[in-house]
mmCIF file with all atom_site columns, N, CA and C in Angstrom:
data_model
loop_
_atom_site.group_PDB
_atom_site.id
_atom_site.type_symbol
_atom_site.label_atom_id
_atom_site.label_alt_id
_atom_site.label_comp_id
_atom_site.label_asym_id
_atom_site.label_entity_id
_atom_site.label_seq_id
_atom_site.pdbx_PDB_ins_code
_atom_site.Cartn_x
_atom_site.Cartn_y
_atom_site.Cartn_z
_atom_site.occupancy
_atom_site.B_iso_or_equiv
_atom_site.pdbx_formal_charge
_atom_site.auth_seq_id
_atom_site.auth_comp_id
_atom_site.auth_asym_id
_atom_site.auth_atom_id
_atom_site.pdbx_PDB_model_num
ATOM 1   N N  . TYR W 1 1  ? -3.055  -103.638 6.089   1.00 74.00 ? 298 TYR W N  1
ATOM 2   C CA . TYR W 1 1  ? -1.996  -102.613 4.793   1.00 74.00 ? 298 TYR W CA 1
ATOM 3   C C  . TYR W 1 1  ? -2.311  -103.356 3.312   1.00 74.00 ? 298 TYR W C  1
ATOM 4   N N  . GLU W 1 2  ? -3.517  -104.146 3.438   1.00 76.00 ? 299 GLU W N  1
ATOM 5   C CA . GLU W 1 2  ? -2.861  -104.638 2.113   1.00 76.00 ? 299 GLU W CA 1
ATOM 6   C C  . GLU W 1 2  ? -3.749  -104.132 0.591   1.00 76.00 ? 299 GLU W C  1
ATOM 7   N N  . LEU W 1 3  ? -4.429  -103.213 0.744   1.00 79.00 ? 300 LEU W N  1
ATOM 8   C CA . LEU W 1 3  ? -5.252  -102.201 0.010   1.00 79.00 ? 300 LEU W CA 1
ATOM 9   C C  . LEU W 1 3  ? -4.513  -100.666 0.297   1.00 79.00 ? 300 LEU W C  1
ATOM 10  N N  . TYR W 1 4  ? -3.647  -100.543 0.734   1.00 85.00 ? 301 TYR W N  1
ATOM 11  C CA . TYR W 1 4  ? -3.105  -99.309  0.913   1.00 85.00 ? 301 TYR W CA 1
ATOM 12  C C  . TYR W 1 4  ? -2.433  -98.917  -0.388  1.00 85.00 ? 301 TYR W C  1
ATOM 13  N N  . ASP W 1 5  ? -1.925  -99.552  -1.023  1.00 85.00 ? 302 ASP W N  1
ATOM 14  C CA . ASP W 1 5  ? -1.760  -99.352  -2.309  1.00 85.00 ? 302 ASP W CA 1
ATOM 15  C C  . ASP W 1 5  ? -2.254  -98.824  -3.405  1.00 85.00 ? 302 ASP W C  1
ATOM 16  N N  . LEU W 1 6  ? -3.535  -98.974  -3.471  1.00 79.00 ? 303 LEU W N  1
ATOM 17  C CA . LEU W 1 6  ? -4.818  -98.616  -3.749  1.00 79.00 ? 303 LEU W CA 1
ATOM 18  C C  . LEU W 1 6  ? -5.406  -97.718  -3.752  1.00 79.00 ? 303 LEU W C  1
ATOM 19  N N  . PHE W 1 7  ? -5.857  -97.643  -1.879  1.00 79.00 ? 304 PHE W N  1
ATOM 20  C CA . PHE W 1 7  ? -5.757  -96.064  -1.859  1.00 79.00 ? 304 PHE W CA 1
ATOM 21  C C  . PHE W 1 7  ? -5.317  -94.987  -1.914  1.00 79.00 ? 304 PHE W C  1
ATOM 22  N N  . ARG W 1 8  ? -3.676  -95.158  -2.678  1.00 82.00 ? 305 ARG W N  1
ATOM 23  C CA . ARG W 1 8  ? -2.910  -93.697  -2.804  1.00 82.00 ? 305 ARG W CA 1
ATOM 24  C C  . ARG W 1 8  ? -3.418  -93.848  -4.120  1.00 82.00 ? 305 ARG W C  1
ATOM 25  N N  . ALA W 1 9  ? -3.320  -95.181  -5.167  1.00 81.00 ? 306 ALA W N  1
ATOM 26  C CA . ALA W 1 9  ? -3.470  -94.788  -6.652  1.00 81.00 ? 306 ALA W CA 1
ATOM 27  C C  . ALA W 1 9  ? -4.345  -94.019  -6.776  1.00 81.00 ? 306 ALA W C  1
ATOM 28  N N  . VAL W 1 10 ? -5.890  -94.116  -6.032  1.00 75.00 ? 307 VAL W N  1
ATOM 29  C CA . VAL W 1 10 ? -6.641  -93.168  -6.563  1.00 75.00 ? 307 VAL W CA 1
ATOM 30  C C  . VAL W 1 10 ? -6.241  -91.485  -6.009  1.00 75.00 ? 307 VAL W C  1
ATOM 31  N N  . LEU W 1 11 ? -5.342  -91.348  -5.398  1.00 73.00 ? 308 LEU W N  1
ATOM 32  C CA . LEU W 1 11 ? -4.644  -90.121  -4.904  1.00 73.00 ? 308 LEU W CA 1
ATOM 33  C C  . LEU W 1 11 ? -3.327  -89.457  -6.300  1.00 73.00 ? 308 LEU W C  1
ATOM 34  N N  . PHE W 1 12 ? -3.264  -90.309  -7.067  1.00 74.00 ? 309 PHE W N  1
ATOM 35  C CA . PHE W 1 12 ? -2.662  -90.148  -8.215  1.00 74.00 ? 309 PHE W CA 1
ATOM 36  C C  . PHE W 1 12 ? -2.263  -88.711  -8.425  1.00 74.00 ? 309 PHE W C  1
ATOM 37  N N  . ASP W 1 13 ? -3.659  -88.428  -8.759  1.00 71.00 ? 310 ASP W N  1
ATOM 38  C CA . ASP W 1 13 ? -3.771  -87.148  -9.876  1.00 71.00 ? 310 ASP W CA 1
ATOM 39  C C  . ASP W 1 13 ? -5.090  -86.281  -8.465  1.00 71.00 ? 310 ASP W C  1
ATOM 40  N N  . THR W 1 14 ? -5.088  -85.073  -8.843  1.00 67.00 ? 311 THR W N  1
ATOM 41  C CA . THR W 1 14 ? -5.900  -83.880  -7.949  1.00 67.00 ? 311 THR W CA 1
ATOM 42  C C  . THR W 1 14 ? -7.469  -84.566  -8.799  1.00 67.00 ? 311 THR W C  1
ATOM 43  N N  . ASN W 1 15 ? -7.591  -85.111  -9.912  1.00 64.00 ? 312 ASN W N  1
ATOM 44  C CA . ASN W 1 15 ? -8.610  -85.770  -10.814 1.00 64.00 ? 312 ASN W CA 1
ATOM 45  C C  . ASN W 1 15 ? -9.561  -86.858  -9.789  1.00 64.00 ? 312 ASN W C  1
ATOM 46  N N  . PRO W 1 16 ? -10.615 -86.685  -9.314  1.00 69.00 ? 313 PRO W N  1
ATOM 47  C CA . PRO W 1 16 ? -11.245 -87.524  -8.930  1.00 69.00 ? 313 PRO W CA 1
ATOM 48  C C  . PRO W 1 16 ? -11.833 -89.247  -9.947  1.00 69.00 ? 313 PRO W C  1
ATOM 49  N N  . ILE W 1 17 ? -11.190 -88.939  -10.849 1.00 72.00 ? 314 ILE W N  1
ATOM 50  C CA . ILE W 1 17 ? -11.500 -90.079  -11.933 1.00 72.00 ? 314 ILE W CA 1
ATOM 51  C C  . ILE W 1 17 ? -10.654 -91.183  -11.744 1.00 72.00 ? 314 ILE W C  1
ATOM 52  N N  . ARG W 1 18 ? -9.395  -91.215  -11.046 1.00 75.00 ? 315 ARG W N  1
ATOM 53  C CA . ARG W 1 18 ? -8.452  -92.135  -10.997 1.00 75.00 ? 315 ARG W CA 1
ATOM 54  C C  . ARG W 1 18 ? -9.854  -93.217  -10.439 1.00 75.00 ? 315 ARG W C  1
ATOM 55  N N  . GLY W 1 19 ? -10.130 -93.074  -9.331  1.00 75.00 ? 316 GLY W N  1
ATOM 56  C CA . GLY W 1 19 ? -11.304 -94.409  -8.429  1.00 75.00 ? 316 GLY W CA 1
ATOM 57  C C  . GLY W 1 19 ? -12.046 -94.873  -9.762  1.00 75.00 ? 316 GLY W C  1
ATOM 58  N N  . LYS W 1 20 ? -12.650 -93.585  -10.624 1.00 77.00 ? 317 LYS W N  1
ATOM 59  C CA . LYS W 1 20 ? -13.450 -94.564  -11.666 1.00 77.00 ? 317 LYS W CA 1
ATOM 60  C C  . LYS W 1 20 ? -12.127 -95.211  -12.670 1.00 77.00 ? 317 LYS W C  1
ATOM 61  N N  . ASP W 1 21 ? -11.424 -94.854  -13.247 1.00 79.00 ? 318 ASP W N  1
ATOM 62  C CA . ASP W 1 21 ? -10.472 -95.171  -14.401 1.00 79.00 ? 318 ASP W CA 1
ATOM 63  C C  . ASP W 1 21 ? -9.983  -97.213  -13.729 1.00 79.00 ? 318 ASP W C  1
ATOM 64  N N  . MET W 1 22 ? -10.028 -97.170  -11.934 1.00 78.00 ? 319 MET W N  1
ATOM 65  C CA . MET W 1 22 ? -9.910  -98.573  -11.457 1.00 78.00 ? 319 MET W CA 1
ATOM 66  C C  . MET W 1 22 ? -10.937 -99.349  -11.665 1.00 78.00 ? 319 MET W C  1
ATOM 67  N N  . VAL W 1 23 ? -11.880 -98.849  -11.603 1.00 78.00 ? 320 VAL W N  1
ATOM 68  C CA . VAL W 1 23 ? -13.421 -99.680  -12.070 1.00 78.00 ? 320 VAL W CA 1
ATOM 69  C C  . VAL W 1 23 ? -13.388 -99.870  -13.169 1.00 78.00 ? 320 VAL W C  1
ATOM 70  N N  . LYS W 1 24 ? -12.979 -99.358  -14.445 1.00 80.00 ? 321 LYS W N  1
ATOM 71  C CA . LYS W 1 24 ? -13.079 -99.132  -15.355 1.00 80.00 ? 321 LYS W CA 1
ATOM 72  C C  . LYS W 1 24 ? -12.378 -100.402 -15.927 1.00 80.00 ? 321 LYS W C  1
ATOM 73  N N  . ILE W 1 25 ? -10.952 -100.312 -15.712 1.00 79.00 ? 322 ILE W N  1
ATOM 74  C CA . ILE W 1 25 ? -9.753  -101.645 -15.550 1.00 79.00 ? 322 ILE W CA 1
ATOM 75  C C  . ILE W 1 25 ? -10.517 -102.656 -15.201 1.00 79.00 ? 322 ILE W C  1
ATOM 76  N N  . LEU W 1 26 ? -11.129 -102.873 -14.160 1.00 80.00 ? 323 LEU W N  1
ATOM 77  C CA . LEU W 1 26 ? -11.261 -103.931 -13.573 1.00 80.00 ? 323 LEU W CA 1
ATOM 78  C C  . LEU W 1 26 ? -12.686 -104.934 -14.241 1.00 80.00 ? 323 LEU W C  1
ATOM 79  N N  . ASP W 1 27 ? -12.902 -103.766 -15.473 1.00 80.00 ? 324 ASP W N  1
ATOM 80  C CA . ASP W 1 27 ? -14.139 -104.077 -16.270 1.00 80.00 ? 324 ASP W CA 1
ATOM 81  C C  . ASP W 1 27 ? -15.820 -104.380 -15.382 1.00 80.00 ? 324 ASP W C  1
ATOM 82  N N  . LEU W 1 28 ? -15.495 -103.343 -14.566 1.00 81.00 ? 325 LEU W N  1
ATOM 83  C CA . LEU W 1 28 ? -16.991 -103.612 -14.024 1.00 81.00 ? 325 LEU W CA 1
ATOM 84  C C  . LEU W 1 28 ? -17.869 -102.139 -14.317 1.00 81.00 ? 325 LEU W C  1
ATOM 85  N N  . LEU W 1 29 ? -17.179 -101.338 -15.119 1.00 77.00 ? 326 LEU W N  1
ATOM 86  C CA . LEU W 1 29 ? -17.633 -100.324 -16.357 1.00 77.00 ? 326 LEU W CA 1
ATOM 87  C C  . LEU W 1 29 ? -17.671 -100.657 -17.320 1.00 77.00 ? 326 LEU W C  1
ATOM 88  N N  . PRO W 1 30 ? -18.597 -100.404 -18.155 1.00 77.00 ? 327 PRO W N  1
ATOM 89  C CA . PRO W 1 30 ? -18.530 -100.564 -19.573 1.00 77.00 ? 327 PRO W CA 1
ATOM 90  C C  . PRO W 1 30 ? -17.900 -99.624  -20.618 1.00 77.00 ? 327 PRO W C  1
ATOM 91  N N  . GLY W 1 31 ? -17.431 -98.728  -20.162 1.00 74.00 ? 328 GLY W N  1
ATOM 92  C CA . GLY W 1 31 ? -16.307 -97.676  -20.723 1.00 74.00 ? 328 GLY W CA 1
ATOM 93  C C  . GLY W 1 31 ? -16.018 -96.363  -20.093 1.00 74.00 ? 328 GLY W C  1
ATOM 94  N N  . ASN W 1 32 ? -15.858 -95.313  -21.043 1.00 70.00 ? 329 ASN W N  1
ATOM 95  C CA . ASN W 1 32 ? -14.907 -94.857  -20.461 1.00 70.00 ? 329 ASN W CA 1
ATOM 96  C C  . ASN W 1 32 ? -15.893 -93.020  -20.360 1.00 70.00 ? 329 ASN W C  1
ATOM 97  N N  . TYR W 1 33 ? -16.945 -93.384  -19.131 1.00 70.00 ? 330 TYR W N  1
ATOM 98  C CA . TYR W 1 33 ? -17.780 -92.744  -19.571 1.00 70.00 ? 330 TYR W CA 1
ATOM 99  C C  . TYR W 1 33 ? -17.893 -91.012  -18.043 1.00 70.00 ? 330 TYR W C  1
ATOM 100 N N  . HIS W 1 34 ? -17.738 -89.853  -18.182 1.00 70.00 ? 331 HIS W N  1
ATOM 101 C CA . HIS W 1 34 ? -17.586 -89.262  -16.924 1.00 70.00 ? 331 HIS W CA 1
ATOM 102 C C  . HIS W 1 34 ? -17.980 -87.844  -17.826 1.00 70.00 ? 331 HIS W C  1
ATOM 103 N N  . ARG W 1 35 ? -18.359 -87.012  -16.523 1.00 74.00 ? 332 ARG W N  1
ATOM 104 C CA . ARG W 1 35 ? -18.878 -85.745  -16.843 1.00 74.00 ? 332 ARG W CA 1
ATOM 105 C C  . ARG W 1 35 ? -17.845 -84.468  -16.425 1.00 74.00 ? 332 ARG W C  1
ATOM 106 N N  . LEU W 1 36 ? -17.562 -83.468  -17.311 1.00 75.00 ? 333 LEU W N  1
ATOM 107 C CA . LEU W 1 36 ? -17.037 -82.870  -17.007 1.00 75.00 ? 333 LEU W CA 1
ATOM 108 C C  . LEU W 1 36 ? -17.472 -81.838  -15.989 1.00 75.00 ? 333 LEU W C  1
ATOM 109 N N  . PRO W 1 37 ? -16.066 -81.605  -15.461 1.00 75.00 ? 334 PRO W N  1
ATOM 110 C CA . PRO W 1 37 ? -14.652 -81.277  -15.378 1.00 75.00 ? 334 PRO W CA 1
ATOM 111 C C  . PRO W 1 37 ? -13.646 -82.471  -15.323 1.00 75.00 ? 334 PRO W C  1
ATOM 112 N N  . MET W 1 38 ? -14.138 -83.746  -15.308 1.00 75.00 ? 335 MET W N  1
ATOM 113 C CA . MET W 1 38 ? -13.710 -84.751  -15.054 1.00 75.00 ? 335 MET W CA 1
ATOM 114 C C  . MET W 1 38 ? -12.878 -85.501  -16.499 1.00 75.00 ? 335 MET W C  1
ATOM 115 N N  . MET W 1 39 ? -11.703 -85.593  -16.612 1.00 77.00 ? 336 MET W N  1
ATOM 116 C CA . MET W 1 39 ? -11.491 -86.131  -17.295 1.00 77.00 ? 336 MET W CA 1
ATOM 117 C C  . MET W 1 39 ? -10.873 -87.463  -17.695 1.00 77.00 ? 336 MET W C  1
ATOM 118 N N  . PRO W 1 40 ? -10.607 -88.263  -18.147 1.00 77.00 ? 337 PRO W N  1
ATOM 119 C CA . PRO W 1 40 ? -10.251 -90.077  -18.253 1.00 77.00 ? 337 PRO W CA 1
ATOM 120 C C  . PRO W 1 40 ? -8.389  -89.281  -17.650 1.00 77.00 ? 337 PRO W C  1
ATOM 121 N N  . ALA W 1 41 ? -7.546  -90.404  -17.240 1.00 79.00 ? 338 ALA W N  1
ATOM 122 C CA . ALA W 1 41 ? -6.660  -90.684  -16.643 1.00 79.00 ? 338 ALA W CA 1
ATOM 123 C C  . ALA W 1 41 ? -5.442  -90.283  -18.137 1.00 79.00 ? 338 ALA W C  1
ATOM 124 N N  . THR W 1 42 ? -4.235  -89.964  -17.413 1.00 82.00 ? 339 THR W N  1
ATOM 125 C CA . THR W 1 42 ? -3.227  -89.345  -18.931 1.00 82.00 ? 339 THR W CA 1
ATOM 126 C C  . THR W 1 42 ? -2.990  -91.224  -19.378 1.00 82.00 ? 339 THR W C  1
ATOM 127 N N  . PRO W 1 43 ? -2.010  -91.419  -19.967 1.00 86.00 ? 340 PRO W N  1
ATOM 128 C CA . PRO W 1 43 ? -1.147  -92.352  -20.225 1.00 86.00 ? 340 PRO W CA 1
ATOM 129 C C  . PRO W 1 43 ? -0.424  -92.576  -19.215 1.00 86.00 ? 340 PRO W C  1
ATOM 130 N N  . GLU W 1 44 ? 0.028   -92.031  -18.728 1.00 87.00 ? 341 GLU W N  1
ATOM 131 C CA . GLU W 1 44 ? 0.998   -92.108  -17.970 1.00 87.00 ? 341 GLU W CA 1
ATOM 132 C C  . GLU W 1 44 ? 0.346   -92.677  -16.362 1.00 87.00 ? 341 GLU W C  1
ATOM 133 N N  . VAL W 1 45 ? -0.643  -91.650  -16.585 1.00 83.00 ? 342 VAL W N  1
ATOM 134 C CA . VAL W 1 45 ? -1.618  -92.469  -14.799 1.00 83.00 ? 342 VAL W CA 1
ATOM 135 C C  . VAL W 1 45 ? -1.524  -93.843  -15.013 1.00 83.00 ? 342 VAL W C  1
ATOM 136 N N  . ALA W 1 46 ? -2.743  -94.469  -16.510 1.00 83.00 ? 343 ALA W N  1
ATOM 137 C CA . ALA W 1 46 ? -3.247  -95.238  -16.846 1.00 83.00 ? 343 ALA W CA 1
ATOM 138 C C  . ALA W 1 46 ? -1.976  -96.533  -15.969 1.00 83.00 ? 343 ALA W C  1
ATOM 139 N N  . LYS W 1 47 ? -0.991  -96.448  -16.937 1.00 86.00 ? 344 LYS W N  1
ATOM 140 C CA . LYS W 1 47 ? -0.005  -96.990  -16.633 1.00 86.00 ? 344 LYS W CA 1
ATOM 141 C C  . LYS W 1 47 ? 0.248   -96.980  -15.335 1.00 86.00 ? 344 LYS W C  1
ATOM 142 N N  . ARG W 1 48 ? 0.592   -96.691  -14.012 1.00 86.00 ? 345 ARG W N  1
ATOM 143 C CA . ARG W 1 48 ? 0.854   -96.404  -12.527 1.00 86.00 ? 345 ARG W CA 1
ATOM 144 C C  . ARG W 1 48 ? -0.653  -97.115  -12.655 1.00 86.00 ? 345 ARG W C  1
ATOM 145 N N  . LEU W 1 49 ? -1.588  -96.775  -12.360 1.00 84.00 ? 346 LEU W N  1
ATOM 146 C CA . LEU W 1 49 ? -3.135  -97.467  -12.486 1.00 84.00 ? 346 LEU W CA 1
ATOM 147 C C  . LEU W 1 49 ? -2.886  -99.266  -12.539 1.00 84.00 ? 346 LEU W C  1
ATOM 148 N N  . ASP W 1 50 ? -2.901  -99.422  -13.972 1.00 86.00 ? 347 ASP W N  1
ATOM 149 C CA . ASP W 1 50 ? -2.392  -100.711 -13.657 1.00 86.00 ? 347 ASP W CA 1
ATOM 150 C C  . ASP W 1 50 ? -1.725  -101.673 -12.974 1.00 86.00 ? 347 ASP W C  1
ATOM 151 N N  . ALA W 1 51 ? -0.460  -101.010 -12.770 1.00 87.00 ? 348 ALA W N  1
ATOM 152 C CA . ALA W 1 51 ? 0.806   -101.479 -12.349 1.00 87.00 ? 348 ALA W CA 1
ATOM 153 C C  . ALA W 1 51 ? 0.421   -101.583 -10.545 1.00 87.00 ? 348 ALA W C  1
ATOM 154 N N  . VAL W 1 52 ? -0.183  -100.699 -10.216 1.00 85.00 ? 349 VAL W N  1
ATOM 155 C CA . VAL W 1 52 ? -0.691  -101.120 -8.903  1.00 85.00 ? 349 VAL W CA 1
ATOM 156 C C  . VAL W 1 52 ? -1.999  -101.725 -8.547  1.00 85.00 ? 349 VAL W C  1
ATOM 157 N N  . LEU W 1 53 ? -2.596  -102.412 -9.708  1.00 85.00 ? 350 LEU W N  1
ATOM 158 C CA . LEU W 1 53 ? -4.393  -103.175 -9.607  1.00 85.00 ? 350 LEU W CA 1
ATOM 159 C C  . LEU W 1 53 ? -3.116  -104.547 -9.778  1.00 85.00 ? 350 LEU W C  1
ATOM 160 N N  . ALA W 1 54 ? -1.959  -104.604 -10.681 1.00 86.00 ? 351 ALA W N  1
ATOM 161 C CA . ALA W 1 54 ? -1.363  -106.044 -10.872 1.00 86.00 ? 351 ALA W CA 1
ATOM 162 C C  . ALA W 1 54 ? -0.755  -106.506 -9.692  1.00 86.00 ? 351 ALA W C  1
ATOM 163 N N  . ARG W 1 55 ? 0.163   -105.373 -9.233  1.00 85.00 ? 352 ARG W N  1
ATOM 164 C CA . ARG W 1 55 ? 0.732   -106.323 -7.273  1.00 85.00 ? 352 ARG W CA 1
ATOM 165 C C  . ARG W 1 55 ? -0.593  -106.468 -6.745  1.00 85.00 ? 352 ARG W C  1
ATOM 166 N N  . ALA W 1 56 ? -1.556  -106.233 -6.913  1.00 85.00 ? 353 ALA W N  1
ATOM 167 C CA . ALA W 1 56 ? -2.224  -106.454 -6.220  1.00 85.00 ? 353 ALA W CA 1
ATOM 168 C C  . ALA W 1 56 ? -3.099  -107.158 -6.468  1.00 85.00 ? 353 ALA W C  1
ATOM 169 N N  . GLY W 1 57 ? -3.080  -108.163 -7.548  1.00 84.00 ? 354 GLY W N  1
ATOM 170 C CA . GLY W 1 57 ? -3.971  -109.550 -8.382  1.00 84.00 ? 354 GLY W CA 1
ATOM 171 C C  . GLY W 1 57 ? -5.043  -108.408 -8.549  1.00 84.00 ? 354 GLY W C  1
ATOM 172 N N  . LEU W 1 58 ? -5.473  -107.857 -9.078  1.00 82.00 ? 355 LEU W N  1
ATOM 173 C CA . LEU W 1 58 ? -6.385  -107.259 -9.537  1.00 82.00 ? 355 LEU W CA 1
ATOM 174 C C  . LEU W 1 58 ? -6.945  -107.351 -10.813 1.00 82.00 ? 355 LEU W C  1
ATOM 175 N N  . LEU W 1 59 ? -5.510  -107.228 -11.663 1.00 81.00 ? 356 LEU W N  1
ATOM 176 C CA . LEU W 1 59 ? -5.203  -107.175 -13.521 1.00 81.00 ? 356 LEU W CA 1
ATOM 177 C C  . LEU W 1 59 ? -6.067  -108.205 -13.818 1.00 81.00 ? 356 LEU W C  1
ATOM 178 N N  . PRO W 1 60 ? -7.681  -107.475 -14.803 1.00 75.00 ? 357 PRO W N  1
ATOM 179 C CA . PRO W 1 60 ? -8.013  -108.694 -15.400 1.00 75.00 ? 357 PRO W CA 1
ATOM 180 C C  . PRO W 1 60 ? -7.292  -109.581 -16.246 1.00 75.00 ? 357 PRO W C  1
ATOM 181 N N  . GLU W 1 61 ? -7.964  -110.980 -16.189 1.00 73.00 ? 358 GLU W N  1
ATOM 182 C CA . GLU W 1 61 ? -7.194  -111.796 -17.348 1.00 73.00 ? 358 GLU W CA 1
ATOM 183 C C  . GLU W 1 61 ? -7.006  -111.347 -18.718 1.00 73.00 ? 358 GLU W C  1
ATOM 184 N N  . GLY W 1 62 ? -5.935  -111.420 -19.561 1.00 70.00 ? 359 GLY W N  1
ATOM 185 C CA . GLY W 1 62 ? -6.061  -110.896 -20.440 1.00 70.00 ? 359 GLY W CA 1
ATOM 186 C C  . GLY W 1 62 ? -5.603  -109.726 -20.542 1.00 70.00 ? 359 GLY W C  1
ATOM 187 N N  . ARG W 1 63 ? -4.782  -108.977 -19.843 1.00 68.00 ? 360 ARG W N  1
ATOM 188 C CA . ARG W 1 63 ? -4.988  -107.292 -19.552 1.00 68.00 ? 360 ARG W CA 1
ATOM 189 C C  . ARG W 1 63 ? -3.822  -107.490 -19.196 1.00 68.00 ? 360 ARG W C  1
ATOM 190 N N  . ALA W 1 64 ? -2.847  -106.762 -20.228 1.00 63.00 ? 361 ALA W N  1
ATOM 191 C CA . ALA W 1 64 ? -0.949  -106.850 -19.559 1.00 63.00 ? 361 ALA W CA 1
ATOM 192 C C  . ALA W 1 64 ? -1.546  -105.631 -18.608 1.00 63.00 ? 361 ALA W C  1
ATOM 193 N N  . ALA W 1 65 ? 0.049   -106.090 -17.711 1.00 57.00 ? 362 ALA W N  1
ATOM 194 C CA . ALA W 1 65 ? -0.022  -104.645 -17.019 1.00 57.00 ? 362 ALA W CA 1
ATOM 195 C C  . ALA W 1 65 ? 0.991   -103.387 -17.213 1.00 57.00 ? 362 ALA W C  1
ATOM 196 N N  . ALA W 1 66 ? 0.681   -102.769 -17.586 1.00 54.00 ? 363 ALA W N  1
ATOM 197 C CA . ALA W 1 66 ? 1.618   -101.519 -18.321 1.00 54.00 ? 363 ALA W CA 1
ATOM 198 C C  . ALA W 1 66 ? 3.324   -101.705 -17.670 1.00 54.00 ? 363 ALA W C  1
ATOM 199 N N  . GLU W 1 67 ? 4.132   -101.336 -18.674 1.00 47.00 ? 364 GLU W N  1
ATOM 200 C CA . GLU W 1 67 ? 5.449   -101.131 -17.967 1.00 47.00 ? 364 GLU W CA 1
ATOM 201 C C  . GLU W 1 67 ? 6.069   -99.909  -17.247 1.00 47.00 ? 364 GLU W C  1
#
């Protein structure tokens, strides 16, 4: 159950880009690249993704978790 919150975070929105957003937050993807019809995360979803990654201890050093 350690990764349950991460798996749920991918489903925060119907757009499958959430997984790609988390990879970008983890600095494993150099930029915010995607093809239409995928859209970048809204600021609200980005904050939720940051919070999930922070709780999992995965937020990169120097990146503050969104409140």
